[in-house]
Amino acid sequence: MKISVIGTGYVGLVSGTCFAQMGNSVTCVDIDKAKIESLKQGVVPIYEPGLEDMVLENYKKGTLHFTTDVQSAIADSMITFIAVGTPMGQDGSADLQYVLAVAKSIGQSMQDYIVVVDKSTVPVGTADKVRAAIQAELDLRSADIPFDVVSNPEFLKEGAAIQDFMHPDRVVIGADNEKSMEIMHDLYSPFMKTRDRFIGMDIKSAEMTKYAANAMLATKISFMNEISNICERVGADINKVRNGIGSDSRIGYSFIYPGCGYGGSCFPKDVQALAKTAKDFGYTPRILDAVEAVNYDQKTVISDKVIKRFGENLEGMIFAVWGLAFKPETDDMREASAITIINELTKRGAKVIAYDPKARHEAESYYLKDNANVAYVDSKYEALSNADAVILVTEWQEFRSPDFDEMKKLLKTPIFFDGRNQFDKVRMANLGFEYFQIGV
């Protein structure tokens, strides 16, 4: 099939590349000329395992194209995916200006029947707005061209997006007629050869499914973090509690690890957007509000422990921070806990030496660029030199089995704040570390 994907951000680039991998002719479109030229040169703007190789392979084969010419890309497509950003507004709502701008371009450019797919995470009712925007442009052209609007929410995990797309656990499609539903089933059938994971439904239910899924996962995280805070106060061990409840098949072990809060491009934005939608329709989403409030507070749990241990005045102190990205296997720092932790320490006079395998550029160029008390190094051990303590924020694999003897040689004092509960407290004590966890 001939496909165009409007927007070459995380979702758009991964989706377009994976469709090309299955033999479709895909054109990825972006208004950022520099980004498009970089992609043509094989420079992928985001870190995602396996993505760069797949982009290069399909670009060389001619199944994947990049352009800034949105009109020609749409005119030549049977299916057009809208994969532009929906940033969070000041009131928590999803900003649809970019989605609707693309819809307008589709109405101006389409020449024949086309299926328009909302791939961006959008509030319930967005498909109706997209349809209206396209139809308005067709009316201005006096063009009687049929089209369908479909919802196809993405469920990609950063760090495992290629695997998730090529081997999906479900493909959710919201459509209002059999024709567009059948076209989408044909498009995705190569990804579901062993078992049909295609779930068809109405459009509004599909739009709601994405928000409900992310809100559920965020709820599990905030619930476990709240339990960890209770454990800490009553003298229980959250790590043992986690094992005790995770063994219940009704609960399971996924997303019940205590930590210093969730971040990223999805959970924070989607929880707030869903809460805003609920309030717009006259309902107070008490659980969603609590999930967000718990997560907001959780991001300061580690910095609070540091302050409790060393005092409010951190002048002259140096802290090594391991991990900047909001999770491993990505360079994404949107809403990352590391930002909050580092800013809480440096505003009290501390200096931070930070190391992350992939997110250094994001921190230096954007998220922490105005913080003069942060320096960056190229290895986890380099960060430790003469530091008063080390703080583990992101659970990258290379942090799982460090050389503890080397750590003690490099640190000024062997003090370890673990924001992801990666190690056993008894073992760490036996190794000679003053060790701080969450929920213990």
Short mmCIF file of C-alpha atoms in Angstrom, two decimals:
data_model
loop_
_atom_site.label_atom_id
_atom_site.label_comp_id
_atom_site.label_asym_id
_atom_site.label_seq_id
_atom_site.Cartn_x
_atom_site.Cartn_y
_atom_site.Cartn_z
CA MET A 1 0.00 0.00 0.00
CA LYS A 2 1.00 3.62 -0.48
CA ILE A 3 1.12 5.33 2.89
CA SER A 4 2.03 8.79 4.08
CA VAL A 5 2.89 9.57 7.69
CA ILE A 6 2.64 13.22 8.68
CA GLY A 7 5.06 13.93 11.51
CA THR A 8 8.47 12.30 12.00
CA GLY A 9 8.57 12.34 15.76
CA TYR A 10 8.78 9.20 17.85
CA VAL A 11 5.45 7.64 16.83
CA GLY A 12 5.53 8.76 13.21
CA LEU A 13 9.07 7.64 12.46
CA VAL A 14 8.70 4.26 14.15
CA SER A 15 5.33 3.59 12.50
CA GLY A 16 6.43 4.65 9.03
CA THR A 17 9.63 2.64 9.22
CA CYS A 18 7.88 -0.52 10.39
CA PHE A 19 5.23 -0.26 7.66
CA ALA A 20 8.04 0.12 5.11
CA GLN A 21 9.75 -2.94 6.58
CA MET A 22 6.68 -4.98 5.59
CA GLY A 23 6.96 -3.84 1.97
CA ASN A 24 4.64 -0.84 1.89
CA SER A 25 5.71 2.33 0.11
CA VAL A 26 5.89 4.91 2.90
CA THR A 27 6.51 8.64 2.72
CA CYS A 28 7.29 10.37 6.02
CA VAL A 29 6.54 14.09 6.01
CA ASP A 30 7.72 16.87 8.29
CA ILE A 31 7.81 20.66 8.04
CA ASP A 32 11.28 20.67 9.63
CA LYS A 33 13.58 20.78 6.59
CA ALA A 34 16.73 20.16 8.64
CA LYS A 35 15.22 17.02 10.17
CA ILE A 36 14.17 15.67 6.78
CA GLU A 37 17.63 16.29 5.31
CA SER A 38 19.22 14.59 8.31
CA LEU A 39 16.97 11.56 7.88
CA LYS A 40 17.96 11.35 4.22
CA GLN A 41 21.57 11.27 5.39
CA GLY A 42 20.79 8.46 7.82
CA VAL A 43 20.80 10.63 10.95
CA VAL A 44 17.91 9.55 13.21
CA PRO A 45 16.93 12.31 15.68
CA ILE A 46 15.85 9.98 18.49
CA TYR A 47 17.43 7.01 20.18
CA GLU A 48 15.40 3.83 19.89
CA PRO A 49 17.07 0.41 19.72
CA GLY A 50 17.00 -0.98 16.18
CA LEU A 51 15.36 2.06 14.60
CA GLU A 52 18.39 3.61 12.89
CA ASP A 53 19.36 0.37 11.12
CA MET A 54 15.79 -0.19 9.94
CA VAL A 55 15.47 3.40 8.66
CA LEU A 56 18.71 3.10 6.70
CA GLU A 57 17.77 -0.30 5.28
CA ASN A 58 14.37 0.80 3.99
CA TYR A 59 15.56 4.18 2.74
CA LYS A 60 18.20 2.43 0.65
CA LYS A 61 15.66 -0.09 -0.66
CA GLY A 62 13.34 2.73 -1.70
CA THR A 63 10.40 1.68 0.47
CA LEU A 64 10.87 4.61 2.87
CA HIS A 65 10.92 8.22 1.68
CA PHE A 66 11.29 11.57 3.44
CA THR A 67 9.91 14.90 2.26
CA THR A 68 8.61 18.29 3.33
CA ASP A 69 6.08 18.30 0.47
CA VAL A 70 2.90 17.37 2.31
CA GLN A 71 0.63 17.93 -0.70
CA SER A 72 2.32 15.46 -3.03
CA ALA A 73 2.68 12.88 -0.23
CA ILE A 74 -1.03 12.99 0.57
CA ALA A 75 -2.11 13.08 -3.06
CA ASP A 76 -0.18 9.87 -3.72
CA SER A 77 -1.47 7.96 -0.67
CA MET A 78 -4.28 5.54 0.02
CA ILE A 79 -3.75 5.87 3.79
CA THR A 80 -2.49 8.95 5.60
CA PHE A 81 -1.45 8.78 9.25
CA ILE A 82 -1.59 11.89 11.42
CA ALA A 83 1.31 11.48 13.84
CA VAL A 84 2.06 15.02 15.00
CA GLY A 85 2.45 16.14 18.58
CA THR A 86 -0.42 16.88 20.93
CA PRO A 87 1.37 18.86 23.64
CA MET A 88 -0.30 19.50 26.97
CA GLY A 89 -1.95 22.87 27.36
CA GLN A 90 -1.77 24.92 30.55
CA ASP A 91 -5.13 23.52 31.66
CA GLY A 92 -4.02 19.92 31.11
CA SER A 93 -5.90 19.44 27.85
CA ALA A 94 -4.32 18.06 24.69
CA ASP A 95 -3.47 20.79 22.17
CA LEU A 96 -4.95 19.74 18.81
CA GLN A 97 -3.69 22.64 16.69
CA TYR A 98 -1.11 20.51 14.85
CA VAL A 99 -3.55 17.62 14.29
CA LEU A 100 -6.15 19.96 12.83
CA ALA A 101 -3.55 21.76 10.71
CA VAL A 102 -2.67 18.40 9.13
CA ALA A 103 -6.37 17.65 8.61
CA LYS A 104 -6.69 20.96 6.78
CA SER A 105 -3.71 20.04 4.56
CA ILE A 106 -5.31 16.69 3.77
CA GLY A 107 -8.51 18.40 2.65
CA GLN A 108 -6.48 20.74 0.45
CA SER A 109 -4.35 17.98 -1.10
CA MET A 110 -6.34 14.75 -1.49
CA GLN A 111 -7.27 13.74 -5.01
CA ASP A 112 -9.03 10.42 -4.44
CA TYR A 113 -10.55 8.31 -1.69
CA ILE A 114 -8.26 8.18 1.33
CA VAL A 115 -8.30 6.72 4.83
CA VAL A 116 -7.15 9.29 7.37
CA VAL A 117 -5.76 7.68 10.52
CA ASP A 118 -5.43 9.46 13.85
CA LYS A 119 -2.23 7.93 15.23
CA SER A 120 -1.50 10.79 17.62
CA THR A 121 -2.88 10.40 21.12
CA VAL A 122 -6.00 12.53 21.01
CA PRO A 123 -9.08 13.13 23.21
CA VAL A 124 -12.40 11.46 22.55
CA GLY A 125 -14.18 13.30 19.77
CA THR A 126 -11.06 14.31 17.84
CA ALA A 127 -11.98 12.20 14.81
CA ASP A 128 -15.14 14.28 14.40
CA LYS A 129 -13.04 17.47 14.42
CA VAL A 130 -10.60 16.01 11.90
CA ARG A 131 -13.46 14.96 9.64
CA ALA A 132 -15.01 18.42 9.83
CA ALA A 133 -11.70 20.14 9.06
CA ILE A 134 -11.11 17.97 6.00
CA GLN A 135 -14.66 18.41 4.75
CA ALA A 136 -14.45 22.19 5.15
CA GLU A 137 -11.43 22.31 2.84
CA LEU A 138 -13.11 20.02 0.30
CA ASP A 139 -16.14 22.29 0.33
CA LEU A 140 -13.91 25.28 -0.41
CA ARG A 141 -12.57 23.36 -3.41
CA SER A 142 -16.09 22.27 -4.43
CA ALA A 143 -14.58 18.79 -4.45
CA ASP A 144 -16.77 15.74 -3.87
CA ILE A 145 -14.10 13.25 -2.77
CA PRO A 146 -14.98 10.49 -0.29
CA PHE A 147 -12.79 9.78 2.71
CA ASP A 148 -12.88 8.00 6.05
CA VAL A 149 -11.40 8.93 9.39
CA VAL A 150 -10.11 6.13 11.60
CA SER A 151 -8.64 5.99 15.09
CA ASN A 152 -5.56 3.78 15.55
CA PRO A 153 -3.98 4.49 18.96
CA GLU A 154 -0.37 3.46 19.45
CA PHE A 155 0.84 1.34 22.38
CA LEU A 156 4.59 1.58 21.86
CA LYS A 157 6.98 1.37 24.81
CA GLU A 158 9.99 3.63 24.42
CA GLY A 159 13.04 1.40 24.33
CA ALA A 160 11.07 -1.48 22.81
CA ALA A 161 9.05 0.29 20.11
CA ILE A 162 10.29 -1.73 17.14
CA GLN A 163 9.48 -5.01 18.89
CA ASP A 164 6.08 -3.68 19.96
CA PHE A 165 5.17 -2.55 16.45
CA MET A 166 6.45 -5.59 14.58
CA HIS A 167 4.93 -8.02 17.12
CA PRO A 168 1.93 -6.20 18.63
CA ASP A 169 -0.06 -7.63 21.51
CA ARG A 170 -3.09 -5.85 20.02
CA VAL A 171 -4.00 -3.54 17.16
CA VAL A 172 -6.93 -1.31 18.08
CA ILE A 173 -8.90 0.27 15.25
CA GLY A 174 -11.89 2.54 15.59
CA ALA A 175 -13.90 2.96 12.42
CA ASP A 176 -17.49 3.75 11.45
CA ASN A 177 -17.80 1.55 8.36
CA GLU A 178 -16.67 -1.84 7.08
CA LYS A 179 -14.64 -0.48 4.17
CA SER A 180 -12.15 1.48 6.25
CA MET A 181 -12.04 -1.27 8.89
CA GLU A 182 -11.17 -3.83 6.21
CA ILE A 183 -8.45 -1.61 4.74
CA MET A 184 -6.85 -1.24 8.17
CA HIS A 185 -7.09 -4.98 8.79
CA ASP A 186 -5.32 -5.64 5.48
CA LEU A 187 -2.60 -3.14 6.39
CA TYR A 188 -1.90 -4.77 9.75
CA SER A 189 -2.40 -8.43 8.80
CA PRO A 190 1.32 -8.99 8.01
CA PHE A 191 2.08 -8.10 11.64
CA MET A 192 -0.34 -10.73 12.94
CA LYS A 193 0.52 -13.92 11.10
CA THR A 194 0.56 -16.20 14.14
CA ARG A 195 -2.57 -14.84 15.83
CA ASP A 196 -5.11 -12.22 14.89
CA ARG A 197 -4.73 -9.47 17.48
CA PHE A 198 -6.95 -7.04 15.58
CA ILE A 199 -9.56 -5.37 17.80
CA GLY A 200 -12.16 -3.37 15.91
CA MET A 201 -14.52 -0.96 17.63
CA ASP A 202 -16.24 2.38 17.24
CA ILE A 203 -14.05 5.48 16.93
CA LYS A 204 -14.75 7.06 20.30
CA SER A 205 -14.06 3.81 22.13
CA ALA A 206 -10.72 3.51 20.31
CA GLU A 207 -9.80 7.07 21.26
CA MET A 208 -10.70 6.31 24.87
CA THR A 209 -8.76 3.03 24.91
CA LYS A 210 -5.39 4.75 24.61
CA TYR A 211 -6.06 7.09 27.52
CA ALA A 212 -7.57 4.34 29.65
CA ALA A 213 -4.55 2.07 29.07
CA ASN A 214 -2.00 4.70 30.04
CA ALA A 215 -4.07 5.87 32.99
CA MET A 216 -4.30 2.31 34.30
CA LEU A 217 -0.53 1.81 34.09
CA ALA A 218 0.13 5.17 35.73
CA THR A 219 -2.34 4.24 38.46
CA LYS A 220 -0.43 1.05 39.24
CA ILE A 221 2.81 3.02 39.53
CA SER A 222 1.35 5.71 41.79
CA PHE A 223 -0.47 3.14 43.90
CA MET A 224 2.73 1.22 44.51
CA ASN A 225 4.62 4.41 45.30
CA GLU A 226 1.95 5.35 47.81
CA ILE A 227 2.20 1.92 49.43
CA SER A 228 5.99 2.32 49.53
CA ASN A 229 5.61 5.60 51.42
CA ILE A 230 3.30 3.91 53.93
CA CYS A 231 5.75 1.01 54.27
CA GLU A 232 8.55 3.41 55.11
CA ARG A 233 6.52 4.96 57.90
CA VAL A 234 5.26 1.74 59.50
CA GLY A 235 8.53 -0.19 59.21
CA ALA A 236 7.59 -2.58 56.40
CA ASP A 237 9.74 -3.38 53.34
CA ILE A 238 8.13 -2.48 50.03
CA ASN A 239 10.34 -4.93 48.15
CA LYS A 240 8.91 -7.82 50.16
CA VAL A 241 5.39 -6.45 49.87
CA ARG A 242 5.83 -6.24 46.09
CA ASN A 243 6.78 -9.91 45.92
CA GLY A 244 3.87 -10.79 48.17
CA ILE A 245 1.23 -9.10 46.06
CA GLY A 246 2.81 -9.67 42.65
CA SER A 247 2.52 -13.42 43.06
CA ASP A 248 -1.26 -12.98 42.90
CA SER A 249 -2.13 -13.59 39.24
CA ARG A 250 -4.89 -10.99 39.47
CA ILE A 251 -2.25 -8.35 40.20
CA GLY A 252 0.98 -9.57 38.57
CA TYR A 253 4.43 -8.01 38.73
CA SER A 254 4.22 -5.47 35.90
CA PHE A 255 4.29 -1.79 36.89
CA ILE A 256 4.39 -2.43 40.65
CA TYR A 257 8.03 -1.47 41.21
CA PRO A 258 8.46 1.46 43.60
CA GLY A 259 10.52 4.36 42.34
CA CYS A 260 10.92 8.11 42.11
CA GLY A 261 7.92 8.71 39.86
CA TYR A 262 6.91 8.19 36.25
CA GLY A 263 7.74 10.55 33.39
CA GLY A 264 7.97 10.49 29.62
CA SER A 265 5.80 11.75 26.80
CA CYS A 266 2.70 9.69 27.60
CA PHE A 267 1.71 9.02 31.20
CA PRO A 268 1.91 12.58 32.62
CA LYS A 269 0.24 14.15 29.59
CA ASP A 270 -2.41 11.48 29.11
CA VAL A 271 -3.49 11.27 32.76
CA GLN A 272 -3.98 15.03 32.87
CA ALA A 273 -5.72 15.12 29.48
CA LEU A 274 -8.15 12.37 30.50
CA ALA A 275 -8.85 14.15 33.78
CA LYS A 276 -9.50 17.38 31.88
CA THR A 277 -11.88 15.60 29.51
CA ALA A 278 -13.79 14.13 32.44
CA LYS A 279 -14.14 17.55 34.07
CA ASP A 280 -15.24 19.09 30.77
CA PHE A 281 -18.11 16.59 30.78
CA GLY A 282 -19.08 17.33 34.37
CA TYR A 283 -17.34 14.44 36.13
CA THR A 284 -14.66 14.73 38.82
CA PRO A 285 -12.04 11.99 38.22
CA ARG A 286 -10.88 11.50 41.82
CA ILE A 287 -8.59 8.56 41.10
CA LEU A 288 -6.89 10.28 38.16
CA ASP A 289 -6.32 13.43 40.20
CA ALA A 290 -4.80 11.34 42.99
CA VAL A 291 -2.54 9.45 40.56
CA GLU A 292 -1.10 12.72 39.29
CA ALA A 293 -0.74 14.21 42.77
CA VAL A 294 1.10 11.15 44.12
CA ASN A 295 3.46 11.16 41.15
CA TYR A 296 4.20 14.86 41.55
CA ASP A 297 5.21 14.32 45.17
CA GLN A 298 7.13 11.12 44.42
CA LYS A 299 9.66 12.97 42.28
CA THR A 300 11.04 14.69 45.38
CA VAL A 301 11.29 11.55 47.55
CA ILE A 302 14.97 10.96 46.73
CA SER A 303 16.01 14.59 47.02
CA ASP A 304 14.17 14.72 50.37
CA LYS A 305 16.24 11.76 51.56
CA VAL A 306 19.44 13.51 50.49
CA ILE A 307 18.42 16.68 52.32
CA LYS A 308 17.44 14.72 55.43
CA ARG A 309 20.86 13.04 55.43
CA PHE A 310 23.02 16.08 54.65
CA GLY A 311 20.85 19.04 55.69
CA GLU A 312 19.24 21.92 53.80
CA ASN A 313 22.56 23.63 53.03
CA LEU A 314 24.35 21.61 50.36
CA GLU A 315 26.98 24.25 49.53
CA GLY A 316 30.28 22.66 48.55
CA MET A 317 28.79 19.18 48.17
CA ILE A 318 29.03 17.06 45.01
CA PHE A 319 26.50 14.42 44.02
CA ALA A 320 26.93 11.87 41.24
CA VAL A 321 23.69 11.16 39.35
CA TRP A 322 23.37 7.93 37.41
CA GLY A 323 20.65 8.26 34.78
CA LEU A 324 18.84 11.24 33.25
CA ALA A 325 16.27 9.71 30.88
CA PHE A 326 12.82 8.98 32.28
CA LYS A 327 13.41 5.24 31.68
CA PRO A 328 16.16 3.00 30.26
CA GLU A 329 16.74 2.47 26.53
CA THR A 330 15.67 5.97 25.51
CA ASP A 331 17.08 9.48 25.44
CA ASP A 332 13.69 10.98 26.31
CA MET A 333 13.81 13.33 29.31
CA ARG A 334 10.28 14.69 29.13
CA GLU A 335 8.94 14.90 32.71
CA ALA A 336 11.94 12.86 33.91
CA SER A 337 12.42 12.52 37.68
CA ALA A 338 16.10 13.38 37.25
CA ILE A 339 15.17 16.97 36.36
CA THR A 340 13.33 17.48 39.64
CA ILE A 341 15.98 15.74 41.74
CA ILE A 342 18.89 17.66 40.22
CA ASN A 343 17.14 21.01 40.49
CA GLU A 344 16.21 20.37 44.13
CA LEU A 345 19.85 19.67 44.98
CA THR A 346 21.47 22.46 42.98
CA LYS A 347 19.13 25.16 44.27
CA ARG A 348 20.50 24.31 47.72
CA GLY A 349 24.05 24.88 46.54
CA ALA A 350 25.12 21.38 45.48
CA LYS A 351 27.00 20.51 42.32
CA VAL A 352 25.89 17.50 40.27
CA ILE A 353 28.03 15.29 38.06
CA ALA A 354 25.65 13.44 35.77
CA TYR A 355 26.03 10.41 33.54
CA ASP A 356 23.52 8.82 31.20
CA PRO A 357 24.37 6.50 28.27
CA LYS A 358 22.01 8.29 25.84
CA ALA A 359 20.33 11.38 27.31
CA ARG A 360 23.29 13.68 27.91
CA HIS A 361 22.60 15.79 24.83
CA GLU A 362 18.95 16.24 25.81
CA ALA A 363 19.97 17.47 29.26
CA GLU A 364 22.74 19.76 28.04
CA SER A 365 20.83 21.29 25.15
CA TYR A 366 17.37 21.61 26.63
CA TYR A 367 16.15 20.22 29.96
CA LEU A 368 19.03 21.34 32.20
CA LYS A 369 20.79 23.80 29.91
CA ASP A 370 20.29 26.73 32.28
CA ASN A 371 21.57 24.90 35.36
CA ALA A 372 25.22 25.93 35.72
CA ASN A 373 25.76 23.57 38.65
CA VAL A 374 25.49 20.43 36.50
CA ALA A 375 28.44 18.86 34.71
CA TYR A 376 28.36 15.81 32.44
CA VAL A 377 30.80 12.93 32.05
CA ASP A 378 31.19 9.95 29.74
CA SER A 379 31.15 7.04 32.18
CA LYS A 380 29.42 6.03 35.39
CA TYR A 381 32.70 5.78 37.32
CA GLU A 382 33.93 9.17 36.13
CA ALA A 383 30.85 10.69 37.76
CA LEU A 384 31.83 9.30 41.17
CA SER A 385 35.19 10.99 41.58
CA ASN A 386 35.24 12.82 44.92
CA ALA A 387 31.41 12.84 45.13
CA ASP A 388 29.74 12.90 48.52
CA ALA A 389 27.16 10.34 47.36
CA VAL A 390 25.77 8.66 44.28
CA ILE A 391 22.10 8.80 43.28
CA LEU A 392 20.67 6.17 40.91
CA VAL A 393 17.70 7.61 39.02
CA THR A 394 17.35 5.57 35.80
CA GLU A 395 17.76 1.79 35.92
CA TRP A 396 20.00 1.30 32.87
CA GLN A 397 21.44 -2.21 32.62
CA GLU A 398 25.00 -0.99 33.10
CA PHE A 399 24.06 0.17 36.60
CA ARG A 400 22.85 -3.26 37.71
CA SER A 401 26.23 -4.84 38.52
CA PRO A 402 28.73 -2.08 39.21
CA ASP A 403 32.14 -2.64 40.74
CA PHE A 404 31.35 -1.69 44.32
CA ASP A 405 34.99 -1.71 45.40
CA GLU A 406 35.82 0.76 42.63
CA MET A 407 32.86 2.88 43.67
CA LYS A 408 34.12 3.10 47.24
CA LYS A 409 37.57 4.13 46.04
CA LEU A 410 36.15 6.96 43.95
CA LEU A 411 33.45 8.31 46.25
CA LYS A 412 34.41 10.68 49.04
CA THR A 413 31.98 8.76 51.25
CA PRO A 414 30.29 5.44 50.33
CA ILE A 415 26.72 6.71 50.36
CA PHE A 416 24.19 5.39 47.83
CA PHE A 417 20.68 6.74 47.21
CA ASP A 418 18.76 4.24 45.08
CA GLY A 419 15.72 5.74 43.36
CA ARG A 420 14.76 2.43 41.73
CA ASN A 421 15.44 -0.09 44.53
CA GLN A 422 17.94 -2.04 42.45
CA PHE A 423 19.95 -3.61 45.26
CA ASP A 424 19.46 -5.53 48.49
CA LYS A 425 19.89 -3.36 51.58
CA VAL A 426 21.62 -6.10 53.61
CA ARG A 427 24.11 -6.77 50.86
CA MET A 428 24.83 -3.07 50.46
CA ALA A 429 25.43 -2.73 54.20
CA ASN A 430 27.81 -5.69 54.12
CA LEU A 431 29.66 -4.00 51.25
CA GLY A 432 30.19 -0.98 53.44
CA PHE A 433 27.64 1.41 51.91
CA GLU A 434 25.25 3.70 53.69
CA TYR A 435 22.31 2.79 51.54
CA PHE A 436 18.96 4.53 51.07
CA GLN A 437 16.00 3.01 49.23
CA ILE A 438 12.39 3.94 48.63
CA GLY A 439 9.78 2.33 50.87
CA VAL A 440 12.18 0.65 53.28
#
